[in-house]
Amino acid sequence: MVLITNFLKSTFYNISKGMHLVLFYMKFFTEEGSIVLNYKSTVVLTKLKMYL
């Protein structure tokens, strides 16, 4: 029984930690991250055009 509760605790902790990371990245991407994302996508697109 202790193993199950410990497993559930660790799983819940990992999930909450993961959610925290997701929320952080969402916040990051909506703010300055979107600029970086747009820049990176344009760079990737130009590199793809060079190869094509």
A tleap script that builds the chain and sets N, CA, C and O, in Angstrom:
source leaprc.protein.ff14SB
mol = sequence {
  NMET VAL LEU ILE THR ASN PHE LEU LYS SER
  THR PHE TYR ASN ILE SER LYS GLY MET HIE
  LEU VAL LEU PHE TYR MET LYS PHE PHE THR
  GLU GLU GLY SER ILE VAL LEU ASN TYR LYS
  SER THR VAL VAL LEU THR LYS LEU LYS MET
  TYR CLEU
}
set mol.1.N position { 0.835 -1.206 0.000 }
set mol.1.CA position { 0.000 0.000 0.000 }
set mol.1.C position { 0.865 1.249 0.000 }
set mol.1.O position { 0.525 2.238 -0.649 }
set mol.2.N position { 1.973 1.214 0.718 }
set mol.2.CA position { 2.879 2.365 0.774 }
set mol.2.C position { 3.481 2.636 -0.596 }
set mol.2.O position { 3.637 3.786 -1.007 }
set mol.3.N position { 3.822 1.541 -1.305 }
set mol.3.CA position { 4.406 1.673 -2.643 }
set mol.3.C position { 3.445 2.382 -3.589 }
set mol.3.O position { 3.847 3.237 -4.378 }
set mol.4.N position { 2.170 2.015 -3.497 }
set mol.4.CA position { 1.161 2.617 -4.379 }
set mol.4.C position { 1.041 4.113 -4.103 }
set mol.4.O position { 1.020 4.919 -5.033 }
set mol.5.N position { 0.961 4.482 -2.831 }
set mol.5.CA position { 0.814 5.899 -2.483 }
set mol.5.C position { 2.054 6.682 -2.908 }
set mol.5.O position { 1.948 7.804 -3.404 }
set mol.6.N position { 3.233 6.081 -2.710 }
set mol.6.CA position { 4.473 6.744 -3.127 }
set mol.6.C position { 4.494 6.920 -4.635 }
set mol.6.O position { 4.900 7.967 -5.139 }
set mol.7.N position { 4.055 5.888 -5.357 }
set mol.7.CA position { 4.017 5.951 -6.820 }
set mol.7.C position { 3.068 7.049 -7.273 }
set mol.7.O position { 3.389 7.834 -8.165 }
set mol.8.N position { 1.891 7.096 -6.646 }
set mol.8.CA position { 0.908 8.119 -7.004 }
set mol.8.C position { 1.444 9.510 -6.700 }
set mol.8.O position { 1.270 10.443 -7.484 }
set mol.9.N position { 2.106 9.636 -5.537 }
set mol.9.CA position { 2.685 10.926 -5.151 }
set mol.9.C position { 3.714 11.385 -6.175 }
set mol.9.O position { 3.684 12.532 -6.621 }
set mol.10.N position { 4.632 10.479 -6.549 }
set mol.10.CA position { 5.687 10.837 -7.500 }
set mol.10.C position { 5.099 11.146 -8.862 }
set mol.10.O position { 5.540 12.075 -9.539 }
set mol.11.N position { 4.094 10.362 -9.272 }
set mol.11.CA position { 3.452 10.594 -10.566 }
set mol.11.C position { 2.781 11.961 -10.572 }
set mol.11.O position { 2.943 12.740 -11.512 }
set mol.12.N position { 2.022 12.246 -9.507 }
set mol.12.CA position { 1.346 13.532 -9.409 }
set mol.12.C position { 2.355 14.674 -9.396 }
set mol.12.O position { 2.140 15.710 -10.025 }
set mol.13.N position { 3.457 14.478 -8.674 }
set mol.13.CA position { 4.509 15.497 -8.606 }
set mol.13.C position { 5.097 15.748 -9.984 }
set mol.13.O position { 5.281 16.896 -10.387 }
set mol.14.N position { 5.394 14.661 -10.717 }
set mol.14.CA position { 5.956 14.800 -12.061 }
set mol.14.C position { 4.978 15.493 -12.996 }
set mol.14.O position { 5.374 16.345 -13.793 }
set mol.15.N position { 3.694 15.129 -12.902 }
set mol.15.CA position { 2.676 15.740 -13.753 }
set mol.15.C position { 2.560 17.232 -13.453 }
set mol.15.O position { 2.500 18.056 -14.365 }
set mol.16.N position { 2.531 17.569 -12.161 }
set mol.16.CA position { 2.403 18.978 -11.792 }
set mol.16.C position { 3.640 19.758 -12.235 }
set mol.16.O position { 3.547 20.910 -12.658 }
set mol.17.N position { 4.814 19.099 -12.129 }
set mol.17.CA position { 6.048 19.743 -12.563 }
set mol.17.C position { 6.005 19.961 -14.072 }
set mol.17.O position { 6.386 21.020 -14.572 }
set mol.18.N position { 5.531 18.931 -14.793 }
set mol.18.CA position { 5.412 19.033 -16.239 }
set mol.18.C position { 4.443 20.133 -16.637 }
set mol.18.O position { 4.708 20.894 -17.568 }
set mol.19.N position { 3.314 20.218 -15.931 }
set mol.19.CA position { 2.331 21.260 -16.225 }
set mol.19.C position { 2.943 22.633 -15.992 }
set mol.19.O position { 2.716 23.561 -16.769 }
set mol.20.N position { 3.720 22.762 -14.918 }
set mol.20.CA position { 4.388 24.026 -14.610 }
set mol.20.C position { 5.312 24.418 -15.762 }
set mol.20.O position { 5.345 25.578 -16.173 }
set mol.21.N position { 6.065 23.438 -16.282 }
set mol.21.CA position { 6.960 23.694 -17.405 }
set mol.21.C position { 6.181 24.103 -18.641 }
set mol.21.O position { 6.558 25.040 -19.345 }
set mol.22.N position { 5.078 23.385 -18.902 }
set mol.22.CA position { 4.240 23.699 -20.068 }
set mol.22.C position { 3.712 25.114 -19.967 }
set mol.22.O position { 3.759 25.874 -20.934 }
set mol.23.N position { 3.204 25.471 -18.782 }
set mol.23.CA position { 2.671 26.812 -18.582 }
set mol.23.C position { 3.764 27.863 -18.762 }
set mol.23.O position { 3.537 28.915 -19.361 }
set mol.24.N position { 4.952 27.563 -18.235 }
set mol.24.CA position { 6.074 28.485 -18.365 }
set mol.24.C position { 6.436 28.696 -19.833 }
set mol.24.O position { 6.646 29.825 -20.277 }
set mol.25.N position { 6.506 27.574 -20.589 }
set mol.25.CA position { 6.862 27.679 -22.003 }
set mol.25.C position { 5.784 28.396 -22.789 }
set mol.25.O position { 6.088 29.175 -23.691 }
set mol.26.N position { 4.506 28.138 -22.453 }
set mol.26.CA position { 3.408 28.822 -23.130 }
set mol.26.C position { 3.530 30.326 -22.908 }
set mol.26.O position { 3.380 31.113 -23.842 }
set mol.27.N position { 3.804 30.718 -21.666 }
set mol.27.CA position { 3.967 32.127 -21.335 }
set mol.27.C position { 5.153 32.705 -22.102 }
set mol.27.O position { 5.079 33.808 -22.645 }
set mol.28.N position { 6.254 31.940 -22.138 }
set mol.28.CA position { 7.459 32.389 -22.814 }
set mol.28.C position { 7.209 32.567 -24.308 }
set mol.28.O position { 7.613 33.563 -24.906 }
set mol.29.N position { 6.521 31.562 -24.909 }
set mol.29.CA position { 6.296 31.608 -26.350 }
set mol.29.C position { 5.311 32.707 -26.731 }
set mol.29.O position { 5.432 33.289 -27.810 }
set mol.30.N position { 4.336 33.004 -25.868 }
set mol.30.CA position { 3.371 34.038 -26.218 }
set mol.30.C position { 4.014 35.419 -26.151 }
set mol.30.O position { 3.607 36.331 -26.870 }
set mol.31.N position { 5.021 35.574 -25.287 }
set mol.31.CA position { 5.647 36.885 -25.157 }
set mol.31.C position { 6.819 37.025 -26.135 }
set mol.31.O position { 6.592 37.171 -27.336 }
set mol.32.N position { 8.042 36.984 -25.661 }
set mol.32.CA position { 9.194 37.171 -26.534 }
set mol.32.C position { 9.488 35.926 -27.355 }
set mol.32.O position { 10.164 35.993 -28.381 }
set mol.33.N position { 8.971 34.784 -26.895 }
set mol.33.CA position { 9.211 33.526 -27.579 }
set mol.33.C position { 8.629 33.504 -28.984 }
set mol.33.O position { 9.194 32.881 -29.883 }
set mol.34.N position { 7.500 34.184 -29.177 }
set mol.34.CA position { 6.873 34.183 -30.500 }
set mol.34.C position { 7.793 34.828 -31.528 }
set mol.34.O position { 7.836 34.408 -32.684 }
set mol.35.N position { 8.529 35.853 -31.100 }
set mol.35.CA position { 9.479 36.520 -32.003 }
set mol.35.C position { 10.578 35.541 -32.385 }
set mol.35.O position { 10.940 35.430 -33.556 }
set mol.36.N position { 11.108 34.832 -31.393 }
set mol.36.CA position { 12.160 33.840 -31.629 }
set mol.36.C position { 11.639 32.747 -32.545 }
set mol.36.O position { 12.327 32.314 -33.469 }
set mol.37.N position { 10.405 32.300 -32.276 }
set mol.37.CA position { 9.785 31.242 -33.062 }
set mol.37.C position { 9.628 31.685 -34.514 }
set mol.37.O position { 9.937 30.932 -35.437 }
set mol.38.N position { 9.146 32.908 -34.706 }
set mol.38.CA position { 8.977 33.431 -36.065 }
set mol.38.C position { 10.319 33.526 -36.780 }
set mol.38.O position { 10.438 33.181 -37.956 }
set mol.39.N position { 11.329 34.000 -36.051 }
set mol.39.CA position { 12.665 34.135 -36.627 }
set mol.39.C position { 13.207 32.772 -37.043 }
set mol.39.O position { 13.721 32.602 -38.148 }
set mol.40.N position { 13.081 31.803 -36.131 }
set mol.40.CA position { 13.587 30.459 -36.410 }
set mol.40.C position { 12.860 29.833 -37.593 }
set mol.40.O position { 13.482 29.199 -38.445 }
set mol.41.N position { 11.536 30.014 -37.645 }
set mol.41.CA position { 10.770 29.420 -38.741 }
set mol.41.C position { 11.167 30.042 -40.073 }
set mol.41.O position { 11.238 29.341 -41.082 }
set mol.42.N position { 11.431 31.360 -40.091 }
set mol.42.CA position { 11.851 32.006 -41.337 }
set mol.42.C position { 13.225 31.503 -41.751 }
set mol.42.O position { 13.476 31.273 -42.935 }
set mol.43.N position { 14.118 31.332 -40.777 }
set mol.43.CA position { 15.459 30.810 -41.060 }
set mol.43.C position { 15.359 29.402 -41.649 }
set mol.43.O position { 16.012 29.081 -42.642 }
set mol.44.N position { 14.528 28.571 -41.016 }
set mol.44.CA position { 14.334 27.202 -41.502 }
set mol.44.C position { 13.763 27.217 -42.919 }
set mol.44.O position { 14.195 26.451 -43.781 }
set mol.45.N position { 12.788 28.095 -43.150 }
set mol.45.CA position { 12.176 28.187 -44.477 }
set mol.45.C position { 13.190 28.605 -45.528 }
set mol.45.O position { 13.216 28.042 -46.622 }
set mol.46.N position { 14.029 29.588 -45.209 }
set mol.46.CA position { 15.034 30.044 -46.175 }
set mol.46.C position { 16.049 28.940 -46.456 }
set mol.46.O position { 16.487 28.773 -47.594 }
set mol.47.N position { 16.427 28.178 -45.412 }
set mol.47.CA position { 17.361 27.065 -45.601 }
set mol.47.C position { 16.731 25.987 -46.472 }
set mol.47.O position { 17.397 25.394 -47.321 }
set mol.48.N position { 15.427 25.735 -46.254 }
set mol.48.CA position { 14.725 24.749 -47.074 }
set mol.48.C position { 14.688 25.198 -48.531 }
set mol.48.O position { 14.864 24.384 -49.438 }
set mol.49.N position { 14.459 26.485 -48.756 }
set mol.49.CA position { 14.413 27.024 -50.117 }
set mol.49.C position { 15.776 26.872 -50.799 }
set mol.49.O position { 15.855 26.609 -51.999 }
set mol.50.N position { 16.841 27.040 -50.019 }
set mol.50.CA position { 18.181 26.871 -50.572 }
set mol.50.C position { 18.397 25.439 -51.039 }
set mol.50.O position { 18.997 25.196 -52.085 }
set mol.51.N position { 17.895 24.487 -50.240 }
set mol.51.CA position { 18.076 23.075 -50.592 }
set mol.51.C position { 17.188 22.660 -51.760 }
set mol.51.O position { 17.551 21.759 -52.517 }
set mol.52.N position { 16.032 23.301 -51.918 }
set mol.52.CA position { 15.092 22.901 -52.971 }
set mol.52.C position { 15.440 23.452 -54.342 }
set mol.52.O position { 14.728 23.189 -55.312 }
savepdb mol mol.pdb
quit
